[in-house]
PDB file of C-alpha atoms in Angstrom:
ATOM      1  CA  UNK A   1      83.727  76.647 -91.569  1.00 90.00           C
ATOM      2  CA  UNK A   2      86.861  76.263 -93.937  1.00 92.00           C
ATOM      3  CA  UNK A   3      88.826  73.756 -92.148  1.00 93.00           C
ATOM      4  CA  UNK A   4      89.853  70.527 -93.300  1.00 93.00           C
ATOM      5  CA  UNK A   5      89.177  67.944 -90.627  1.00 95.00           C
ATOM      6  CA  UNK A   6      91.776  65.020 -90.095  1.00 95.00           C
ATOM      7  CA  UNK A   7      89.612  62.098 -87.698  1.00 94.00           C
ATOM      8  CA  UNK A   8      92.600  60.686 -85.654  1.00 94.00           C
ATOM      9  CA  UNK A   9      90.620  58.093 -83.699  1.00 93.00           C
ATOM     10  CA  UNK A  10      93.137  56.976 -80.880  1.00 94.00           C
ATOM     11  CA  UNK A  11      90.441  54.595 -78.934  1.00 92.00           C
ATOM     12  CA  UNK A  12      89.255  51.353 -80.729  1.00 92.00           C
ATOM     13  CA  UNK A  13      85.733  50.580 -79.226  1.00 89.00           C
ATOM     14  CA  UNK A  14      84.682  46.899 -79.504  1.00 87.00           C
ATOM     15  CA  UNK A  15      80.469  45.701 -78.055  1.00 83.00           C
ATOM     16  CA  UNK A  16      80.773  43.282 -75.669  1.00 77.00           C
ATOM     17  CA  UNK A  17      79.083  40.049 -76.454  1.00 60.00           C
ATOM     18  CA  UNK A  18      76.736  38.907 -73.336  1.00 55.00           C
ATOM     19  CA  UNK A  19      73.179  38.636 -72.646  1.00 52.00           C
ATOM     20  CA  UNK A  20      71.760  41.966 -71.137  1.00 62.00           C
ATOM     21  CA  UNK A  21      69.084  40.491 -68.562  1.00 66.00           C
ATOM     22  CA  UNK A  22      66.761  42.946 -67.685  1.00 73.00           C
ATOM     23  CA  UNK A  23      63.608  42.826 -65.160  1.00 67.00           C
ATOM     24  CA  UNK A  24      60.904  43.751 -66.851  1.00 71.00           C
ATOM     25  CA  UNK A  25      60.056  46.974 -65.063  1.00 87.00           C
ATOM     26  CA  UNK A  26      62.581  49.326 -66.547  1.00 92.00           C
ATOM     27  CA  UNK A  27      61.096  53.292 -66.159  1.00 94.00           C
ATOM     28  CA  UNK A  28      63.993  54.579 -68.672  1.00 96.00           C
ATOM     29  CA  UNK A  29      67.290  54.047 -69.938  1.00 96.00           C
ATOM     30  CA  UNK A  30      70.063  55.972 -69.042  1.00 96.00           C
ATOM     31  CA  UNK A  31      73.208  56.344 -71.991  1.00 94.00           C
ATOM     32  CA  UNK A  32      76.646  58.650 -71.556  1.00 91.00           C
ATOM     33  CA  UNK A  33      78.086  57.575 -74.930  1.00 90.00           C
ATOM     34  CA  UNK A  34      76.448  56.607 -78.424  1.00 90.00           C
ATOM     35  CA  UNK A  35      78.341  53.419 -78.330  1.00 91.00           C
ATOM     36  CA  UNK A  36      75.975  52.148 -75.189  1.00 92.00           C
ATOM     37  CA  UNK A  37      72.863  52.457 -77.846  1.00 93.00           C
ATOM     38  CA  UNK A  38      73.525  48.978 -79.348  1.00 90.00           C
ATOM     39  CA  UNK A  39      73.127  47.522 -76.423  1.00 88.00           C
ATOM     40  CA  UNK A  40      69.616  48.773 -75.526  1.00 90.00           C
ATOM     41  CA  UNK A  41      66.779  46.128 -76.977  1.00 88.00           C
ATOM     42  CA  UNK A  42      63.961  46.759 -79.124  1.00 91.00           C
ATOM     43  CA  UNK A  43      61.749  46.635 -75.997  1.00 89.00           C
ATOM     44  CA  UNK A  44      62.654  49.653 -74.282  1.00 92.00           C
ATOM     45  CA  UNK A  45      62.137  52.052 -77.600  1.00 94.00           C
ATOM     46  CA  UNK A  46      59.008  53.136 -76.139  1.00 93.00           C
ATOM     47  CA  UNK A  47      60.439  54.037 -72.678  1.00 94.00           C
ATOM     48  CA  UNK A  48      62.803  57.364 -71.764  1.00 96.00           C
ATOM     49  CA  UNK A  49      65.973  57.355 -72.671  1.00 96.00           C
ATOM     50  CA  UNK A  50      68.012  60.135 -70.978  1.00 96.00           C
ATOM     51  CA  UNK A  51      71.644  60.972 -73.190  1.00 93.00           C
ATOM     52  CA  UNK A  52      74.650  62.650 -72.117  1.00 88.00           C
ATOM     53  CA  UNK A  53      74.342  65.109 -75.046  1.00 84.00           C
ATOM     54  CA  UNK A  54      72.850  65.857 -79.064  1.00 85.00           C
ATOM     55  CA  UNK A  55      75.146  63.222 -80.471  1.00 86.00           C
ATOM     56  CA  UNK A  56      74.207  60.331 -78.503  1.00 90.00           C
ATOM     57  CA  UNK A  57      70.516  61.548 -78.359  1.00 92.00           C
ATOM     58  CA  UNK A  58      70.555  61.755 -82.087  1.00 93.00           C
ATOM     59  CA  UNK A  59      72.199  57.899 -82.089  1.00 94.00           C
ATOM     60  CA  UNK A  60      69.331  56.612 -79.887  1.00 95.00           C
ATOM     61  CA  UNK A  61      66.697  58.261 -81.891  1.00 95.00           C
ATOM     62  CA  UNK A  62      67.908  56.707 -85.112  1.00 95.00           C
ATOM     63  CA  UNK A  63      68.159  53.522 -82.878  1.00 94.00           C
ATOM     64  CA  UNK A  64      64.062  53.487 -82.616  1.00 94.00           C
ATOM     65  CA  UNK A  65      64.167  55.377 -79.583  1.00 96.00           C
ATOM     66  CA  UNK A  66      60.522  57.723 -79.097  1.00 93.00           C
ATOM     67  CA  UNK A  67      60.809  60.440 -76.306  1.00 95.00           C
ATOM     68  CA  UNK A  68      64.812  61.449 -75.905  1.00 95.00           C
ATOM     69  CA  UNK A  69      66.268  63.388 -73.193  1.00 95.00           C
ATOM     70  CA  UNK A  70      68.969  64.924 -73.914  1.00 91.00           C
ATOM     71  CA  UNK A  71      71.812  66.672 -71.188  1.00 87.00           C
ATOM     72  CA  UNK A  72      72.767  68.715 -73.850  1.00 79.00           C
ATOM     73  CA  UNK A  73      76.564  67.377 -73.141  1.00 69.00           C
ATOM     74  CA  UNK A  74      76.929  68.160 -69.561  1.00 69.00           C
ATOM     75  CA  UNK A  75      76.970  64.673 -67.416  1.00 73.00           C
ATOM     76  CA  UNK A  76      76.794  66.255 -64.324  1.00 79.00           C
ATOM     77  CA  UNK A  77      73.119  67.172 -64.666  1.00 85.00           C
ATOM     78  CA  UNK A  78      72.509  63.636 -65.530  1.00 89.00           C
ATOM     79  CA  UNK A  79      71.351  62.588 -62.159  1.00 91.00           C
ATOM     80  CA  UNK A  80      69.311  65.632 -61.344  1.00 92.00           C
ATOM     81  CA  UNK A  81      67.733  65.652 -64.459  1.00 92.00           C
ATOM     82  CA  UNK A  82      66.438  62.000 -64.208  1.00 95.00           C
ATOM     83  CA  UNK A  83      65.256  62.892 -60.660  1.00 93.00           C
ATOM     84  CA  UNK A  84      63.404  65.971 -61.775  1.00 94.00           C
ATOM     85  CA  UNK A  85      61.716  63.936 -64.745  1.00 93.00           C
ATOM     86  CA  UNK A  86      61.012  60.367 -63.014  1.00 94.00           C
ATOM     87  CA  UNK A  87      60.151  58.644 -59.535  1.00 94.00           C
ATOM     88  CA  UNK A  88      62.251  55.974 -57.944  1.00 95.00           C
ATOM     89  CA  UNK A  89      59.091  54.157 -57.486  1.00 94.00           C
ATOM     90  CA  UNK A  90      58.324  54.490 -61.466  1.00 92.00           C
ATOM     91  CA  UNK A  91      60.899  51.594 -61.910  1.00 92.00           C
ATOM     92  CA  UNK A  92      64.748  50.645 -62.437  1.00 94.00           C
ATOM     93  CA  UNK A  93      67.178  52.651 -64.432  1.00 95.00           C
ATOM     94  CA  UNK A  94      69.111  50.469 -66.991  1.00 95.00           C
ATOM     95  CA  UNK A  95      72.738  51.926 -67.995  1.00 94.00           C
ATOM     96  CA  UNK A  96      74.605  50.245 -70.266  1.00 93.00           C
ATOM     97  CA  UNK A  97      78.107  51.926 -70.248  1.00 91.00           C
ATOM     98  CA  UNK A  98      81.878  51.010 -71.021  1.00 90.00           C
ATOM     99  CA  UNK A  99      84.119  48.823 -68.942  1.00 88.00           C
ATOM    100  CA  UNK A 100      85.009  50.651 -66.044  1.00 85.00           C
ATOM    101  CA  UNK A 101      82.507  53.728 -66.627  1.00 87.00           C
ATOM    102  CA  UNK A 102      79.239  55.058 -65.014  1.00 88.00           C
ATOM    103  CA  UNK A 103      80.169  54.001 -61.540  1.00 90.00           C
ATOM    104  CA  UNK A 104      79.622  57.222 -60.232  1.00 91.00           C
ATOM    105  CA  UNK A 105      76.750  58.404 -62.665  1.00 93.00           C
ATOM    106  CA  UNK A 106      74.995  54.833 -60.798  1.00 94.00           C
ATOM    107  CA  UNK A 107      76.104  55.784 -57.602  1.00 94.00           C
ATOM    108  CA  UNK A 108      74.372  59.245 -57.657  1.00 93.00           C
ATOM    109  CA  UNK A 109      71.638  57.730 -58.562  1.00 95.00           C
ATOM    110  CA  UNK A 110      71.257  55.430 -56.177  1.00 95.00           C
ATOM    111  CA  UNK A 111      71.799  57.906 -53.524  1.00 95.00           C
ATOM    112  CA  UNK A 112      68.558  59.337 -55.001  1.00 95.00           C
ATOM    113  CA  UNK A 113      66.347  56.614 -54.364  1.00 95.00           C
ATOM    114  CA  UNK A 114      66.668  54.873 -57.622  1.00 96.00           C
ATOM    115  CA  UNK A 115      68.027  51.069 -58.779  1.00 94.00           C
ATOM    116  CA  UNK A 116      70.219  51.285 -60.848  1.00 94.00           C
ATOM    117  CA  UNK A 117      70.858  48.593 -63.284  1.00 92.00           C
ATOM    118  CA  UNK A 118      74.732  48.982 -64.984  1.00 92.00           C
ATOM    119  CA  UNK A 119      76.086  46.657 -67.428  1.00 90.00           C
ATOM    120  CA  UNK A 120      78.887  46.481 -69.624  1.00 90.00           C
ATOM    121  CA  UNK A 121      78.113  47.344 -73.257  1.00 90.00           C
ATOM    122  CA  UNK A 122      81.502  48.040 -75.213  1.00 91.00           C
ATOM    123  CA  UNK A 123      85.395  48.393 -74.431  1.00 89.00           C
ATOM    124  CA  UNK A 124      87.600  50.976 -75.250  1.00 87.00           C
ATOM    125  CA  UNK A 125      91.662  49.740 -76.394  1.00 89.00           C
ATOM    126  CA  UNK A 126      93.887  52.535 -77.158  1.00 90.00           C
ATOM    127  CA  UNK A 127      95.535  51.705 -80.816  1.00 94.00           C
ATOM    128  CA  UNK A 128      98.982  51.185 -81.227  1.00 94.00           C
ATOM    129  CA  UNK A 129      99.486  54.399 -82.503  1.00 94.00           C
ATOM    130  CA  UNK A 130      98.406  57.468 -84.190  1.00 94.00           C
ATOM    131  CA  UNK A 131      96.968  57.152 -87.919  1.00 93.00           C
ATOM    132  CA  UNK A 132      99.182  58.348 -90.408  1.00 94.00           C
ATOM    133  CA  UNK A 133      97.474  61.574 -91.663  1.00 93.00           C
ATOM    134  CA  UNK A 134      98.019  62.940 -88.410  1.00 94.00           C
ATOM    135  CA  UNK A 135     101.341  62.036 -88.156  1.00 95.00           C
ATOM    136  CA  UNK A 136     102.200  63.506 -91.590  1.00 95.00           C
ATOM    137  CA  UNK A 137     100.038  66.986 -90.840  1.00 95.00           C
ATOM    138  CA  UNK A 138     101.962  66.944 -87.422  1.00 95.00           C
ATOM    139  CA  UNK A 139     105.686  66.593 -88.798  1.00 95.00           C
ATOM    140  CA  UNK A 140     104.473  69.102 -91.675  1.00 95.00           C
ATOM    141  CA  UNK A 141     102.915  71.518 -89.727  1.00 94.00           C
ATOM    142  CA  UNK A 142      99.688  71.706 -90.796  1.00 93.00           C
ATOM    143  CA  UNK A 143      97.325  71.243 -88.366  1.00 94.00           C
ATOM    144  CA  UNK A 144      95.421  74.828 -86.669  1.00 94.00           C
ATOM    145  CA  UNK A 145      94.005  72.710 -83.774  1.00 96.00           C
ATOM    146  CA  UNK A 146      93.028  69.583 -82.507  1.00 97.00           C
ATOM    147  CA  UNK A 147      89.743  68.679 -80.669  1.00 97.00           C
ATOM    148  CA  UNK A 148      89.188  66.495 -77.786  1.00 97.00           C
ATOM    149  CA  UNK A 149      85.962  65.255 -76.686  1.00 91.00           C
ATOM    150  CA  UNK A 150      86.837  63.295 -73.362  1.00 89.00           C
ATOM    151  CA  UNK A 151      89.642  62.709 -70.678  1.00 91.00           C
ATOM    152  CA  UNK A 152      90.542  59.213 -72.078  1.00 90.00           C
ATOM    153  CA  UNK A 153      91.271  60.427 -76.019  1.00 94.00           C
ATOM    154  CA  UNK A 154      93.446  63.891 -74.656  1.00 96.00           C
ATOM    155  CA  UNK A 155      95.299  60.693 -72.301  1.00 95.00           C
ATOM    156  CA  UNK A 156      95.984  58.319 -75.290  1.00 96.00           C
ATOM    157  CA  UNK A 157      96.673  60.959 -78.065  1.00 97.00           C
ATOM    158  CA  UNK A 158      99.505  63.074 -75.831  1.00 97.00           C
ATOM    159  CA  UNK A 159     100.967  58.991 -75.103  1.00 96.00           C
ATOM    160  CA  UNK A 160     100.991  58.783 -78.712  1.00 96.00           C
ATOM    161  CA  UNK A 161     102.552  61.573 -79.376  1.00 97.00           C
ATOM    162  CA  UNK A 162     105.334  61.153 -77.245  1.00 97.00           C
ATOM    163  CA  UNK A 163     105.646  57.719 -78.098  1.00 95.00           C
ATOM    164  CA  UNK A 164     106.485  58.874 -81.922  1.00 94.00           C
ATOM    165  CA  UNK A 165     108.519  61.808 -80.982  1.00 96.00           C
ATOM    166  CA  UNK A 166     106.261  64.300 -82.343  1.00 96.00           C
ATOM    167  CA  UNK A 167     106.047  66.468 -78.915  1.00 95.00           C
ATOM    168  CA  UNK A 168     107.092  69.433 -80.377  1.00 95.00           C
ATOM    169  CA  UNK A 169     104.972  69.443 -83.490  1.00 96.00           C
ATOM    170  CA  UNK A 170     101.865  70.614 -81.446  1.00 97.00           C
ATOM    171  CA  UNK A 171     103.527  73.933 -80.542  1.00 96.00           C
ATOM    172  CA  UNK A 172     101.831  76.001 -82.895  1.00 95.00           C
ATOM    173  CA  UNK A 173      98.625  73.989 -82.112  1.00 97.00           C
ATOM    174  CA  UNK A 174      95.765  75.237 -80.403  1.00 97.00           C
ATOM    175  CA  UNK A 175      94.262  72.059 -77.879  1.00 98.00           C
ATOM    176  CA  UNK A 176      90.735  72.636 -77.797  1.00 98.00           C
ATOM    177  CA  UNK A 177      88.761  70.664 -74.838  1.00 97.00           C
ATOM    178  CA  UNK A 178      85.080  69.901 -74.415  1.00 92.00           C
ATOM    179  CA  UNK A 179      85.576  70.284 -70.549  1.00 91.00           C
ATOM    180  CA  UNK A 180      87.901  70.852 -68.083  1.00 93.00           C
ATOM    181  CA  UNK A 181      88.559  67.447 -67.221  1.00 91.00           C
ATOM    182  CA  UNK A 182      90.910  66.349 -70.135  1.00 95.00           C
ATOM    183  CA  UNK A 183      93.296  69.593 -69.473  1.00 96.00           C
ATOM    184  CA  UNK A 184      95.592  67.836 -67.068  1.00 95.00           C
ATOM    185  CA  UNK A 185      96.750  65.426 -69.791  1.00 97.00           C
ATOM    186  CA  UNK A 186      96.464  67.991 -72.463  1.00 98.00           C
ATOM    187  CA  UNK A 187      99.375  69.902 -70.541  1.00 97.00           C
ATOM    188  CA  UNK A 188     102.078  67.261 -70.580  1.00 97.00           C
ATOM    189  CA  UNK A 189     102.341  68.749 -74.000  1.00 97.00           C
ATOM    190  CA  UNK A 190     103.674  72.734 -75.128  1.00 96.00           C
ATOM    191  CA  UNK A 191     100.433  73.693 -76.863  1.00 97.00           C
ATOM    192  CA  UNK A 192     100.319  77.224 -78.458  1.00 97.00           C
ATOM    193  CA  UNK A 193      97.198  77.594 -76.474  1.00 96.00           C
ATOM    194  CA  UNK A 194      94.640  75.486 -74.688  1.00 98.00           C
ATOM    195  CA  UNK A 195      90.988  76.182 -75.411  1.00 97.00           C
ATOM    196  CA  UNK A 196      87.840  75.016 -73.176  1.00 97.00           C
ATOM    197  CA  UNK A 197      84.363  74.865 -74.341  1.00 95.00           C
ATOM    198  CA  UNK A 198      81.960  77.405 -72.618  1.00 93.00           C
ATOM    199  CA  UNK A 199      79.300  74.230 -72.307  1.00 87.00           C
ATOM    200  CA  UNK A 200      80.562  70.605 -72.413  1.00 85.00           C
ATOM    201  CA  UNK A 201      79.059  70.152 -76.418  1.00 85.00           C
ATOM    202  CA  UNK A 202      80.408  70.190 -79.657  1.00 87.00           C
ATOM    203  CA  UNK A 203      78.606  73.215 -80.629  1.00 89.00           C
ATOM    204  CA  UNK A 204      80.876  75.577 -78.106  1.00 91.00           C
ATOM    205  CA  UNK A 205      83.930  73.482 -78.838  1.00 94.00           C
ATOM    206  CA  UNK A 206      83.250  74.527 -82.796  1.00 95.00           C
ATOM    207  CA  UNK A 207      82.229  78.268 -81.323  1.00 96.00           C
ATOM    208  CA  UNK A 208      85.977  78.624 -80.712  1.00 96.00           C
ATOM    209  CA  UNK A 209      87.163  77.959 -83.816  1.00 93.00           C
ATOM    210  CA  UNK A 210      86.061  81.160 -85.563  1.00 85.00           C
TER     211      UNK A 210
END
């Protein structure tokens, strides 16, 4: 597309170390974030796995998984998708997620008839603060816009910013969100404009770029 993209992760995420027990009658896996795939045994490659959206459906293919589901980014259709596709009485639902996430994904769920099995996969720390290539293309101008893909990066990124006194540099930069959701925090900065993706993917996010 032209642009020059500057990654500014603002979220280290760390695997947790612990034995995932699992019965043994598991009718699919359930994953809202690529970094849950490492979690998910060799065993369950030939079971369902239903993902949030393309990029973690793409992860859990290249993870050995056979028939992938995928949301197509929207995590609200999670839960009715699963009960469209499978039968409580087919088996549990494992869903590996981060610490403190996918509560109420497993809720829902359960609501619908199904066990849900949750367990902590990875952690999420916010880093100290923002890499330097963003810093420099903030104090120098440079950036056209700046993507955010969940609630929890727009939070740590506009912390960051204020933290290093850069809350003015985003004036002339267009905040483009993958849902309503991380808007709230995305206004405790002056943006020249903020953007929300038509669908909840990267695909529309991209679409208003050009």
């Amino acid at each position: 597309m032209g642009f020059v993209p500057v990654l500014a992760p603002v979220l280290a995420v760390t695997g947790v170390e612990a034995a995932l027990q699992l019965p043994d009658r598991i009718a699919a896996t359930v994953v809202t974030s690529r970094n849950a795939v490492p979690a998910c045994a060799a065993d369950l490659f030939d079971r369902p796995v239903f993902a949030v959206g393309t990029a973690t459906a793409s992860c859990a293919s290249a993870a050995g998984f056979s028939h992938v589901i995928d949301a197509d980014g929207d995590a609200s259709v999670l839960a009715p998708l699963i009960a469209r596709t499978l039968s409580p009485a087919s088996g549990s639902l494992f869903l590996p997620t981060g610490r403190g996430q996918g509560t109420a994904l497993a809720e829902s769920l359960r609501k619908l008839g199904f066990r849900v099995i949750r367990r902590v996969a990875y952690q999420a720390a916010s880093v100290p603060s923002l890499p330097q290539a963003a810093v420099s293309d903030l104090q120098q101008g440079q950036l056209t816009a700046a993507m955010f893909f969940s609630t929890e990066t727009a939070r740590h990124f506009v912390r960051l910013v204020l933290e290093a006194g850069l809350g003015e540099a985003v004036s002339n930069v267009e905040a483009v969100s993958i849902s309503e959701r991380p808007v709230m925090e995305l206004k405790r900065l002056k943006w020249r404009r903020i953007s929300v993706a038509a669908k909840p993917n990267q695909d529309a996010m991209l679409a208003l770029l050009q």
